[in-house]
Short mmCIF file of C-alpha atoms in Angstrom, two decimals:
data_model
loop_
_atom_site.label_atom_id
_atom_site.label_comp_id
_atom_site.label_asym_id
_atom_site.label_seq_id
_atom_site.Cartn_x
_atom_site.Cartn_y
_atom_site.Cartn_z
CA MET A 1 11.26 21.05 -22.77
CA SER A 2 14.67 19.13 -23.14
CA ILE A 3 14.70 15.39 -21.83
CA GLU A 4 17.31 14.51 -19.35
CA LEU A 5 18.84 11.18 -19.06
CA GLU A 6 17.47 10.42 -15.48
CA GLN A 7 13.82 10.84 -16.95
CA VAL A 8 14.38 8.23 -19.41
CA PHE A 9 13.50 4.54 -18.19
CA GLU A 10 12.36 1.29 -19.87
CA GLY A 11 8.44 1.71 -20.75
CA ALA A 12 8.39 5.36 -20.56
CA TYR A 13 6.36 7.23 -23.33
CA PHE A 14 7.48 10.30 -25.29
CA LEU A 15 7.01 11.84 -28.55
CA GLN A 16 9.43 11.30 -31.37
CA GLN A 17 8.88 13.28 -34.50
CA GLY A 18 5.24 13.71 -33.38
CA LYS A 19 4.62 9.93 -32.77
CA LYS A 20 4.23 8.33 -29.45
CA ILE A 21 6.76 5.82 -28.73
CA ARG A 22 7.58 3.55 -25.75
CA ILE A 23 11.18 3.11 -24.79
CA LYS A 24 12.39 -0.39 -24.80
CA GLY A 25 15.26 -2.05 -23.23
CA THR A 26 17.10 -2.37 -26.15
CA ASP A 27 16.89 1.71 -26.53
CA LEU A 28 18.70 2.47 -23.53
CA PRO A 29 22.25 1.76 -24.30
CA ASN A 30 22.26 4.16 -27.29
CA ILE A 31 19.70 6.81 -25.71
CA LEU A 32 22.27 9.69 -26.13
CA GLN A 33 22.20 9.32 -30.02
CA VAL A 34 18.10 10.02 -29.76
CA ILE A 35 17.57 11.93 -26.73
CA ASP A 36 17.46 15.34 -28.47
CA THR A 37 14.48 13.81 -30.72
CA LEU A 38 12.52 13.10 -27.63
CA GLU A 39 9.75 15.43 -26.23
CA PRO A 40 7.36 14.79 -23.25
CA ILE A 41 3.76 14.15 -23.63
CA LEU A 42 1.27 16.75 -21.74
CA ILE A 43 -1.18 15.14 -19.39
CA GLU A 44 -4.58 15.63 -20.91
CA ARG A 45 -8.04 14.08 -20.30
CA ALA A 46 -7.77 12.12 -23.57
CA GLU A 47 -4.23 10.62 -22.59
CA LEU A 48 -5.56 9.84 -19.08
CA SER A 49 -8.75 8.08 -20.54
CA LEU A 50 -6.12 5.59 -22.14
CA PHE A 51 -4.67 4.81 -18.75
CA ARG A 52 -8.20 4.07 -17.54
CA PHE A 53 -8.58 7.21 -15.39
CA SER A 54 -12.21 8.39 -15.05
CA THR A 55 -13.86 11.59 -14.00
CA MET A 56 -14.29 11.72 -10.17
CA ASP A 57 -15.75 15.34 -9.94
CA ARG A 58 -17.01 17.17 -12.86
CA SER A 59 -16.95 20.70 -10.95
CA THR A 60 -13.36 20.44 -10.06
CA GLY A 61 -12.31 18.39 -13.25
CA THR A 62 -10.68 15.83 -11.02
CA ILE A 63 -9.69 12.54 -12.66
CA LEU A 64 -9.59 9.02 -10.59
CA ARG A 65 -7.81 5.85 -11.18
CA SER A 66 -8.25 3.00 -8.64
CA THR A 67 -5.34 0.64 -8.24
CA ALA A 68 -5.05 -3.36 -7.68
CA LEU A 69 -4.44 -2.55 -3.84
CA GLY A 70 -7.73 -0.70 -3.73
CA ASN A 71 -6.29 2.71 -3.34
CA LYS A 72 -7.39 5.85 -5.05
CA PHE A 73 -5.13 7.71 -7.01
CA TRP A 74 -6.35 11.09 -8.39
CA LEU A 75 -5.38 14.11 -10.52
CA LYS A 76 -6.86 17.67 -10.10
CA PRO A 77 -5.93 20.07 -12.78
CA GLY A 78 -4.19 23.45 -12.00
CA MET A 79 -3.10 26.46 -13.88
CA GLY A 80 -0.52 26.49 -16.60
CA GLY A 81 -1.13 22.77 -17.28
CA LYS A 82 -0.37 21.48 -13.67
CA TRP A 83 -1.89 18.30 -12.48
CA PHE A 84 -2.05 18.11 -8.64
CA VAL A 85 -1.35 14.58 -7.27
CA GLY A 86 -3.84 12.87 -4.61
CA VAL A 87 -4.05 9.51 -3.09
CA ASP A 88 -6.99 8.25 -1.00
CA GLU A 89 -8.47 11.37 0.62
CA VAL A 90 -5.36 13.40 0.67
CA LEU A 91 -4.42 16.07 -2.11
CA THR A 92 -0.87 16.77 -1.89
CA SER A 93 0.88 20.02 -3.07
CA ALA A 94 2.86 18.06 -5.57
CA TYR A 95 2.17 18.42 -9.07
CA ILE A 96 3.08 16.99 -12.60
CA TYR A 97 2.79 17.86 -16.12
CA TYR A 98 3.82 14.86 -18.30
CA ILE A 99 3.08 11.33 -18.98
CA HIS A 100 6.51 9.97 -18.14
CA GLN A 101 6.35 11.79 -14.82
CA LEU A 102 2.90 10.20 -14.15
CA GLN A 103 4.13 6.64 -15.15
CA ARG A 104 7.04 6.93 -12.53
CA LEU A 105 4.94 8.17 -9.82
CA PHE A 106 2.45 5.51 -10.49
CA PHE A 107 4.84 2.64 -10.50
CA SER A 108 6.90 4.01 -7.34
CA LEU A 109 3.72 4.23 -5.35
CA PHE A 110 1.88 1.09 -6.25
CA GLU A 111 4.30 -1.03 -8.49
CA GLU A 112 1.93 -1.02 -11.27
CA GLN A 113 2.94 0.36 -14.98
CA LEU A 114 0.64 2.52 -16.69
CA ARG A 115 0.36 1.48 -20.28
CA TYR A 116 -1.69 2.52 -23.41
CA PRO A 117 -3.88 -0.28 -24.49
CA SER A 118 -1.81 -1.39 -27.31
CA ASP A 119 0.97 -2.31 -24.65
CA GLU A 120 -0.97 -3.84 -22.28
CA VAL A 121 0.42 -7.07 -20.81
CA PRO A 122 -1.35 -10.10 -22.19
CA THR A 123 -3.08 -12.23 -19.62
CA GLY A 124 -4.01 -16.02 -19.62
CA LYS A 125 -2.75 -18.47 -22.41
CA SER A 126 -1.87 -15.47 -24.78
CA ALA A 127 0.82 -14.11 -22.10
CA LYS A 128 4.30 -14.32 -23.01
CA LYS A 129 7.20 -14.56 -20.92
CA THR A 130 8.79 -11.34 -22.72
CA TYR A 131 6.56 -9.07 -20.69
CA TYR A 132 7.63 -7.83 -17.36
CA TYR A 133 5.51 -6.56 -14.56
CA LYS A 134 8.44 -4.20 -13.42
CA PRO A 135 10.77 -2.22 -15.70
CA GLN A 136 14.17 -4.18 -16.09
CA HIS A 137 16.61 -1.38 -16.86
CA GLN A 138 17.11 2.43 -16.58
CA VAL A 139 19.59 4.85 -17.98
CA GLY A 140 22.43 5.97 -15.33
CA SER A 141 24.95 8.51 -16.19
CA ILE A 142 28.66 9.19 -15.40
CA VAL A 143 30.57 12.58 -15.96
CA VAL A 144 33.33 12.37 -18.59
CA GLU A 145 35.55 15.09 -19.89
CA ALA A 146 34.22 16.19 -23.50
CA ASN A 147 32.29 18.64 -25.46
CA HIS A 148 28.52 18.53 -25.60
CA PRO A 149 26.14 21.57 -26.26
CA ARG A 150 23.62 20.06 -23.51
CA ILE A 151 26.09 19.84 -20.85
CA LYS A 152 28.29 22.48 -18.78
CA LYS A 153 31.08 23.39 -21.16
CA GLY A 154 33.85 20.83 -20.81
CA TYR A 155 31.74 17.86 -19.91
CA SER A 156 29.22 15.66 -21.22
CA ARG A 157 27.36 12.68 -20.08
CA LYS A 158 27.81 8.96 -21.15
CA ALA A 159 24.83 6.65 -20.85
CA ILE A 160 25.26 3.61 -18.77
CA LEU A 161 22.64 0.64 -18.44
CA GLU A 162 21.74 -0.36 -15.16
CA PRO A 163 19.29 -2.63 -13.39
CA VAL A 164 16.28 -0.65 -12.04
CA PRO A 165 16.80 -0.82 -8.15
CA ASP A 166 14.05 -2.23 -5.75
CA GLU A 167 12.56 1.58 -5.12
CA LEU A 168 11.68 1.73 -1.49
CA TYR A 169 11.42 5.37 -1.36
CA TYR A 170 11.06 7.81 -4.40
CA LEU A 171 11.43 11.58 -4.65
CA THR A 172 9.23 13.36 -7.32
CA SER A 173 11.03 15.36 -9.81
CA ASP A 174 9.83 18.65 -8.36
CA MET A 175 11.21 17.67 -4.92
CA ARG A 176 8.08 18.46 -3.23
CA LEU A 177 6.99 14.62 -2.22
CA LEU A 178 8.98 11.62 -0.75
CA ILE A 179 7.06 8.38 -1.57
CA ARG A 180 7.40 5.10 0.38
CA SER A 181 6.69 2.24 -1.50
CA LYS A 182 3.74 -0.34 -0.69
CA ARG A 183 6.35 -3.10 0.47
CA LEU A 184 6.99 -0.74 3.67
CA GLY A 185 3.62 0.34 4.10
CA TYR A 186 2.74 3.22 1.47
CA ALA A 187 3.29 6.65 3.01
CA ILE A 188 3.84 10.16 1.30
CA TRP A 189 5.60 13.02 3.15
CA GLU A 190 5.91 16.47 1.85
CA VAL A 191 9.27 17.84 1.85
CA VAL A 192 9.46 20.89 3.95
CA GLU A 193 12.22 23.24 5.84
CA SER A 194 10.49 23.24 9.40
CA PRO A 195 11.06 21.40 11.38
CA PRO A 196 14.21 20.37 9.95
CA LEU A 197 15.73 16.58 10.00
CA PHE A 198 18.93 17.89 8.63
CA VAL A 199 20.82 20.61 6.95
CA HIS A 200 22.36 19.76 3.31
CA ASP A 201 24.08 22.31 1.21
CA GLY A 202 23.20 25.12 3.75
CA LYS A 203 19.51 24.45 3.51
CA PRO A 204 17.09 22.86 6.04
CA TRP A 205 15.22 19.65 5.14
CA GLY A 206 12.38 18.24 6.98
CA LEU A 207 9.33 15.75 6.18
CA GLN A 208 5.75 16.35 6.95
CA LEU A 209 3.66 13.17 6.61
CA ALA A 210 0.68 13.76 4.04
CA ALA A 211 -0.60 10.17 3.63
CA GLY A 212 -0.14 6.87 5.21
CA LYS A 213 -1.46 5.29 8.39
CA THR A 214 0.41 4.48 11.67
CA VAL A 215 3.62 6.15 10.59
CA THR A 216 6.00 6.46 13.22
CA GLU A 217 8.71 9.08 14.04
CA GLU A 218 11.25 6.53 13.72
CA GLU A 219 9.83 5.81 10.29
CA THR A 220 10.08 9.42 9.30
CA ALA A 221 13.76 9.49 10.48
CA LYS A 222 14.30 6.51 8.35
CA ALA A 223 12.83 8.29 5.38
CA GLY A 224 14.78 11.39 6.32
CA LYS A 225 18.13 9.37 6.13
CA TRP A 226 17.15 7.97 2.80
CA LEU A 227 16.66 11.52 1.61
CA LEU A 228 20.03 13.01 2.81
CA ASP A 229 21.81 9.96 1.24
CA HIS A 230 19.73 10.44 -2.08
CA LEU A 231 20.87 14.05 -2.19
CA ILE A 232 24.45 13.19 -1.51
CA GLY A 233 24.16 10.62 -4.09
CA ASN A 234 23.09 12.50 -6.84
CA GLU A 235 25.35 15.55 -6.61
CA VAL A 236 27.51 16.13 -9.42
CA ASN A 237 30.60 18.29 -9.16
CA PHE A 238 31.45 20.27 -12.20
CA SER A 239 34.35 22.50 -10.54
#
């Protein structure tokens, strides 16, 4: 699997020449020079145990981690390396394959970073100011005229460094789930076609609440507006 610029963020774990690495802020400005050497890390039980996940149900293979907020985040194995995502009592239809996807999803929901034990943030008197609770930078991209084997002929992408925005909403990479941050009262919607909230690029888009208490129709409409703006803002026109 090729790693795209949008998947790279400060704190993400990848494989490089068979060795696990953690992306640092200083790596991001020159990420295009090494992006073709990065490989994703598959989600496996051994990896999850390093992030303090434990077995929830041996019969189904479900793995659980409790959050600082008291929520239960769990993963249920599926076919072909898929791991289906669950929060509290709700098993969603969304699935992930890789550690960096898990990291982004977990942070978007609970504003907690998943770190390997060697990268855990020190506490107490040993804590250093150079450790951050929230990632400080991510990679953005702009389209420029050039030649590059990874991009459509005649175009390439130039990496630019930008601050991580305060993510009140997050759309999973498979575009199955829209997640609202705990700061607005955490909620999860499944992205559906019916009933539609809007039509974009000839396709109906709607949201069906999967998890979250006392979510109103108005809040769902606001989430739909964010989704539409997100879809429009992330379009790249190569014509």
